[in-house]
Amino acid sequence: MNRIIKGDKVRIISGKNKSKEGIVLSVDLKNNSAIVEGLNKVKRHQKPSQNNNNQGGIVEKESPIALSKLALIVDKAKNGISKVSFITGKDGKKIRWSKKTKAELKKSTKK
């Protein structure tokens, strides 16, 4: 289980996009990075292609951000952010737990 998962609302805590917020689109555990909607945009030069009816040109897209630069936004927490820990529930399953609010973090329903 991961501390930050797809669909979580996060705030960037360092770098050029500091204090901006967005929703996690995907998480790459192998590289410890995540792609956040609308943040860390880069420009890529793309060649035209016949197969995809792509005109080419300069395309903006989101680039991965290190998980260490992301903080989870929790509604009831002071400053809005909280660290995440794990506890074992009564049924023996791991549960994501907010350290500031001492409450269970629900799984995101947004896909």
Backbone as JSON Lines, residues from 0, in Angstrom:
{"i":0,"aa":"M","n":[0.84,-1.18,0.0],"ca":[0.0,0.0,0.0],"c":[0.89,1.25,0.0]}
{"i":1,"aa":"N","n":[0.45,2.28,-0.67],"ca":[1.26,3.47,-0.84],"c":[0.72,4.62,-0.01]}
{"i":2,"aa":"R","n":[1.59,5.54,0.32],"ca":[1.17,6.72,1.07],"c":[0.36,7.66,0.19]}
{"i":3,"aa":"I","n":[0.77,7.82,-1.06],"ca":[0.02,8.64,-2.02],"c":[-0.43,7.74,-3.15]}
{"i":4,"aa":"I","n":[-1.74,7.79,-3.45],"ca":[-2.29,6.92,-4.47],"c":[-3.03,7.75,-5.52]}
{"i":5,"aa":"K","n":[-3.37,7.12,-6.62],"ca":[-4.09,7.77,-7.72],"c":[-5.41,8.34,-7.19]}
{"i":6,"aa":"G","n":[-5.68,9.59,-7.57],"ca":[-6.92,10.24,-7.16],"c":[-6.79,11.11,-5.92]}
{"i":7,"aa":"D","n":[-5.66,11.03,-5.19],"ca":[-5.44,11.87,-4.01],"c":[-5.21,13.32,-4.42]}
{"i":8,"aa":"K","n":[-5.64,14.24,-3.57],"ca":[-5.35,15.65,-3.78],"c":[-4.07,15.97,-3.02]}
{"i":9,"aa":"V","n":[-3.08,16.53,-3.73],"ca":[-1.77,16.78,-3.12],"c":[-1.34,18.23,-3.32]}
{"i":10,"aa":"R","n":[-0.38,18.65,-2.49],"ca":[0.24,19.97,-2.62],"c":[1.73,19.75,-2.8]}
{"i":11,"aa":"I","n":[2.34,20.51,-3.71],"ca":[3.78,20.41,-3.93],"c":[4.47,21.27,-2.88]}
{"i":12,"aa":"I","n":[5.47,20.7,-2.18],"ca":[6.09,21.4,-1.06],"c":[7.45,21.99,-1.4]}
{"i":13,"aa":"S","n":[7.99,21.71,-2.58],"ca":[9.26,22.33,-2.98],"c":[9.38,22.32,-4.5]}
{"i":14,"aa":"G","n":[10.23,23.22,-5.01],"ca":[10.45,23.29,-6.44],"c":[9.75,24.48,-7.06]}
{"i":15,"aa":"K","n":[9.74,24.53,-8.4],"ca":[9.18,25.68,-9.11],"c":[7.67,25.79,-8.97]}
{"i":16,"aa":"N","n":[7.0,24.7,-8.69],"ca":[5.54,24.71,-8.52],"c":[5.12,24.68,-7.06]}
{"i":17,"aa":"K","n":[5.97,25.17,-6.16],"ca":[5.72,25.12,-4.72],"c":[4.37,25.74,-4.37]}
{"i":18,"aa":"S","n":[3.65,25.08,-3.47],"ca":[2.35,25.48,-2.91],"c":[1.19,25.36,-3.91]}
{"i":19,"aa":"K","n":[1.41,24.77,-5.06],"ca":[0.32,24.52,-6.0],"c":[-0.3,23.16,-5.68]}
{"i":20,"aa":"E","n":[-1.59,23.02,-6.01],"ca":[-2.32,21.8,-5.68],"c":[-2.88,21.15,-6.94]}
{"i":21,"aa":"G","n":[-3.02,19.83,-6.88],"ca":[-3.59,19.09,-7.99],"c":[-3.95,17.68,-7.59]}
{"i":22,"aa":"I","n":[-4.53,16.94,-8.52],"ca":[-4.95,15.56,-8.28],"c":[-3.98,14.62,-8.97]}
{"i":23,"aa":"V","n":[-3.6,13.56,-8.27],"ca":[-2.63,12.58,-8.79],"c":[-3.29,11.76,-9.89]}
{"i":24,"aa":"L","n":[-2.66,11.76,-11.08],"ca":[-3.18,10.98,-12.21],"c":[-2.61,9.57,-12.22]}
{"i":25,"aa":"S","n":[-1.31,9.45,-11.86],"ca":[-0.69,8.12,-11.8],"c":[0.51,8.16,-10.88]}
{"i":26,"aa":"V","n":[0.86,7.0,-10.34],"ca":[2.0,6.87,-9.43],"c":[2.92,5.78,-9.98]}
{"i":27,"aa":"D","n":[4.22,6.08,-10.05],"ca":[5.22,5.12,-10.51],"c":[6.11,4.78,-9.32]}
{"i":28,"aa":"L","n":[5.86,3.61,-8.7],"ca":[6.62,3.23,-7.51],"c":[8.06,2.87,-7.82]}
{"i":29,"aa":"K","n":[8.31,2.38,-9.02],"ca":[9.67,1.98,-9.4],"c":[10.6,3.2,-9.39]}
{"i":30,"aa":"N","n":[10.09,4.34,-9.85],"ca":[10.9,5.56,-9.91],"c":[10.55,6.55,-8.8]}
{"i":31,"aa":"N","n":[9.68,6.16,-7.85],"ca":[9.24,7.04,-6.76],"c":[8.76,8.39,-7.27]}
{"i":32,"aa":"S","n":[7.86,8.37,-8.23],"ca":[7.36,9.62,-8.8],"c":[5.87,9.5,-9.09]}
{"i":33,"aa":"A","n":[5.25,10.67,-9.3],"ca":[3.83,10.72,-9.6],"c":[3.59,11.83,-10.63]}
{"i":34,"aa":"I","n":[2.52,11.67,-11.4],"ca":[2.11,12.71,-12.34],"c":[0.88,13.38,-11.74]}
{"i":35,"aa":"V","n":[0.97,14.72,-11.59],"ca":[-0.1,15.5,-10.98],"c":[-0.76,16.35,-12.06]}
{"i":36,"aa":"E","n":[-2.09,16.34,-12.07],"ca":[-2.87,17.02,-13.1],"c":[-2.59,18.53,-13.12]}
{"i":37,"aa":"G","n":[-2.14,19.02,-14.27],"ca":[-1.94,20.45,-14.48],"c":[-0.67,21.03,-13.9]}
{"i":38,"aa":"L","n":[0.19,20.23,-13.29],"ca":[1.41,20.75,-12.67],"c":[2.66,20.13,-13.28]}
{"i":39,"aa":"N","n":[3.79,20.83,-13.14],"ca":[5.09,20.4,-13.65],"c":[5.02,20.15,-15.16]}
{"i":40,"aa":"K","n":[4.46,21.12,-15.88],"ca":[4.3,20.99,-17.33],"c":[5.63,21.23,-18.04]}
{"i":41,"aa":"V","n":[5.88,20.43,-19.07],"ca":[7.06,20.58,-19.92],"c":[6.6,20.63,-21.37]}
{"i":42,"aa":"K","n":[7.44,21.21,-22.23],"ca":[7.11,21.29,-23.65],"c":[7.93,20.25,-24.4]}
{"i":43,"aa":"R","n":[7.27,19.5,-25.25],"ca":[7.91,18.47,-26.06],"c":[7.66,18.78,-27.53]}
{"i":44,"aa":"H","n":[8.7,18.63,-28.33],"ca":[8.57,18.83,-29.76],"c":[8.18,17.5,-30.38]}
{"i":45,"aa":"Q","n":[7.1,17.49,-31.14],"ca":[6.56,16.26,-31.67],"c":[6.52,16.31,-33.19]}
{"i":46,"aa":"K","n":[6.99,15.23,-33.82],"ca":[6.96,15.15,-35.28],"c":[5.56,14.81,-35.75]}
{"i":47,"aa":"P","n":[5.19,15.29,-36.93],"ca":[3.9,14.89,-37.49],"c":[3.91,13.39,-37.85]}
{"i":48,"aa":"S","n":[2.77,12.75,-37.71],"ca":[2.7,11.34,-38.09],"c":[1.42,11.09,-38.88]}
{"i":49,"aa":"Q","n":[1.49,10.16,-39.84],"ca":[0.33,9.85,-40.67],"c":[-0.63,8.91,-39.95]}
{"i":50,"aa":"N","n":[-0.11,8.04,-39.09],"ca":[-0.93,7.03,-38.45],"c":[-1.97,7.64,-37.49]}
{"i":51,"aa":"N","n":[-1.56,8.61,-36.7],"ca":[-2.44,9.16,-35.67],"c":[-3.1,10.47,-36.09]}
{"i":52,"aa":"N","n":[-2.92,10.88,-37.35],"ca":[-3.41,12.18,-37.82],"c":[-2.91,13.3,-36.93]}
{"i":53,"aa":"N","n":[-1.66,13.16,-36.49],"ca":[-1.04,14.11,-35.59],"c":[-0.35,15.19,-36.42]}
{"i":54,"aa":"Q","n":[-0.66,16.46,-36.14],"ca":[-0.05,17.53,-36.9],"c":[1.36,17.87,-36.43]}
{"i":55,"aa":"G","n":[1.72,17.45,-35.26],"ca":[3.04,17.75,-34.73],"c":[3.09,19.13,-34.12]}
{"i":56,"aa":"G","n":[4.31,19.59,-33.81],"ca":[4.48,20.9,-33.2],"c":[4.93,20.77,-31.76]}
{"i":57,"aa":"I","n":[4.76,21.84,-31.0],"ca":[5.17,21.86,-29.6],"c":[3.96,21.49,-28.74]}
{"i":58,"aa":"V","n":[4.12,20.44,-27.93],"ca":[3.03,19.92,-27.11],"c":[3.41,20.07,-25.63]}
{"i":59,"aa":"E","n":[2.47,20.57,-24.8],"ca":[2.7,20.66,-23.36],"c":[2.08,19.44,-22.7]}
{"i":60,"aa":"K","n":[2.84,18.83,-21.77],"ca":[2.31,17.7,-21.02],"c":[2.9,17.69,-19.61]}
{"i":61,"aa":"E","n":[2.26,16.92,-18.72],"ca":[2.73,16.85,-17.34],"c":[3.93,15.92,-17.25]}
{"i":62,"aa":"S","n":[4.89,16.32,-16.42],"ca":[6.09,15.53,-16.18],"c":[6.02,14.95,-14.76]}
{"i":63,"aa":"P","n":[6.64,13.8,-14.52],"ca":[6.6,13.21,-13.17],"c":[7.28,14.09,-12.12]}
{"i":64,"aa":"I","n":[6.76,14.03,-10.9],"ca":[7.31,14.74,-9.74],"c":[7.68,13.69,-8.7]}
{"i":65,"aa":"A","n":[8.8,13.89,-8.0],"ca":[9.22,12.97,-6.95],"c":[8.18,12.93,-5.84]}
{"i":66,"aa":"L","n":[7.9,11.73,-5.31],"ca":[6.92,11.59,-4.25],"c":[7.32,12.35,-2.99]}
{"i":67,"aa":"S","n":[8.63,12.54,-2.78],"ca":[9.1,13.27,-1.61],"c":[8.74,14.75,-1.65]}
{"i":68,"aa":"K","n":[8.36,15.27,-2.83],"ca":[7.98,16.67,-2.96],"c":[6.48,16.88,-2.83]}
{"i":69,"aa":"L","n":[5.73,15.82,-2.57],"ca":[4.27,15.9,-2.5],"c":[3.8,15.7,-1.07]}
{"i":70,"aa":"A","n":[2.79,16.47,-0.68],"ca":[2.15,16.31,0.63],"c":[0.66,16.11,0.4]}
{"i":71,"aa":"L","n":[0.08,15.18,1.12],"ca":[-1.33,14.86,0.98],"c":[-2.18,15.93,1.64]}
{"i":72,"aa":"I","n":[-3.22,16.38,0.95],"ca":[-4.13,17.39,1.5],"c":[-5.26,16.67,2.22]}
{"i":73,"aa":"V","n":[-5.42,17.04,3.5],"ca":[-6.5,16.49,4.34],"c":[-7.36,17.67,4.78]}
{"i":74,"aa":"D","n":[-8.67,17.57,4.59],"ca":[-9.57,18.7,4.82],"c":[-9.5,19.27,6.23]}
{"i":75,"aa":"K","n":[-9.48,18.44,7.25],"ca":[-9.59,18.92,8.62],"c":[-8.24,19.2,9.28]}
{"i":76,"aa":"A","n":[-7.13,19.04,8.57],"ca":[-5.8,19.24,9.15],"c":[-5.41,20.71,9.15]}
{"i":77,"aa":"K","n":[-4.6,21.09,10.14],"ca":[-4.06,22.45,10.19],"c":[-3.12,22.61,9.0]}
{"i":78,"aa":"N","n":[-3.14,23.75,8.33],"ca":[-2.39,24.02,7.11],"c":[-2.86,23.16,5.94]}
{"i":79,"aa":"G","n":[-3.83,22.28,6.16],"ca":[-4.41,21.5,5.08],"c":[-3.67,20.24,4.69]}
{"i":80,"aa":"I","n":[-2.42,20.06,5.17],"ca":[-1.66,18.87,4.77],"c":[-1.36,17.99,5.97]}
{"i":81,"aa":"S","n":[-1.09,16.72,5.69],"ca":[-0.81,15.78,6.76],"c":[0.11,14.67,6.24]}
{"i":82,"aa":"K","n":[0.91,14.13,7.14],"ca":[1.7,12.95,6.81],"c":[0.79,11.73,6.91]}
{"i":83,"aa":"V","n":[1.2,10.66,6.26],"ca":[0.4,9.44,6.22],"c":[1.17,8.32,6.91]}
{"i":84,"aa":"S","n":[0.48,7.59,7.77],"ca":[1.07,6.4,8.38],"c":[0.1,5.24,8.15]}
{"i":85,"aa":"F","n":[0.49,4.07,8.58],"ca":[-0.35,2.89,8.42],"c":[-0.58,2.24,9.77]}
{"i":86,"aa":"I","n":[-1.8,1.82,10.0],"ca":[-2.11,1.05,11.2],"c":[-2.79,-0.24,10.75]}
{"i":87,"aa":"T","n":[-2.83,-1.21,11.65],"ca":[-3.49,-2.47,11.35],"c":[-4.89,-2.44,11.94]}
{"i":88,"aa":"G","n":[-5.88,-2.7,11.12],"ca":[-7.27,-2.68,11.57],"c":[-7.62,-3.94,12.36]}
{"i":89,"aa":"K","n":[-8.85,-3.99,12.83],"ca":[-9.31,-5.13,13.63],"c":[-9.33,-6.41,12.82]}
{"i":90,"aa":"D","n":[-9.53,-6.28,11.5],"ca":[-9.57,-7.46,10.64],"c":[-8.18,-7.85,10.12]}
{"i":91,"aa":"G","n":[-7.14,-7.12,10.53],"ca":[-5.77,-7.45,10.13],"c":[-5.3,-6.77,8.87]}
{"i":92,"aa":"K","n":[-6.11,-5.89,8.29],"ca":[-5.72,-5.2,7.07],"c":[-5.04,-3.88,7.4]}
{"i":93,"aa":"K","n":[-4.14,-3.44,6.49],"ca":[-3.48,-2.15,6.66],"c":[-4.44,-1.03,6.29]}
{"i":94,"aa":"I","n":[-4.4,0.03,7.08],"ca":[-5.28,1.18,6.85],"c":[-4.41,2.43,6.77]}
{"i":95,"aa":"R","n":[-4.68,3.28,5.73],"ca":[-3.98,4.57,5.65],"c":[-4.56,5.49,6.71]}
{"i":96,"aa":"W","n":[-3.66,6.17,7.46],"ca":[-4.05,6.92,8.63],"c":[-3.4,8.31,8.57]}
{"i":97,"aa":"S","n":[-4.17,9.36,8.81],"ca":[-3.64,10.72,8.85],"c":[-3.02,10.96,10.22]}
{"i":98,"aa":"K","n":[-1.77,11.42,10.26],"ca":[-1.11,11.65,11.54],"c":[-1.64,12.9,12.25]}
{"i":99,"aa":"K","n":[-2.03,13.93,11.5],"ca":[-2.51,15.17,12.13],"c":[-3.92,15.02,12.66]}
{"i":100,"aa":"T","n":[-4.81,14.47,11.87],"ca":[-6.22,14.38,12.29],"c":[-6.52,13.07,13.01]}
{"i":101,"aa":"K","n":[-5.59,12.12,12.97],"ca":[-5.77,10.81,13.57],"c":[-7.08,10.16,13.11]}
{"i":102,"aa":"A","n":[-7.26,10.2,11.79],"ca":[-8.46,9.62,11.19],"c":[-8.05,8.78,9.98]}
{"i":103,"aa":"E","n":[-8.92,7.84,9.64],"ca":[-8.66,6.97,8.49],"c":[-8.83,7.78,7.2]}
{"i":104,"aa":"L","n":[-7.94,7.52,6.24],"ca":[-8.02,8.17,4.93],"c":[-8.74,7.23,3.98]}
{"i":105,"aa":"K","n":[-9.83,7.7,3.43],"ca":[-10.62,6.88,2.51],"c":[-9.92,6.78,1.17]}
{"i":106,"aa":"K","n":[-10.16,5.68,0.47],"ca":[-9.63,5.55,-0.89],"c":[-10.35,6.5,-1.8]}
{"i":107,"aa":"S","n":[-9.61,7.07,-2.73],"ca":[-10.19,8.03,-3.68],"c":[-11.1,7.3,-4.64]}
{"i":108,"aa":"T","n":[-12.25,7.9,-4.92],"ca":[-13.19,7.29,-5.86],"c":[-13.01,7.84,-7.27]}
{"i":109,"aa":"K","n":[-12.26,8.92,-7.41],"ca":[-12.06,9.53,-8.72],"c":[-11.08,8.69,-9.53]}
{"i":110,"aa":"K","n":[-11.42,8.44,-10.8],"ca":[-10.55,7.65,-11.66],"c":[-10.05,8.47,-12.8]}
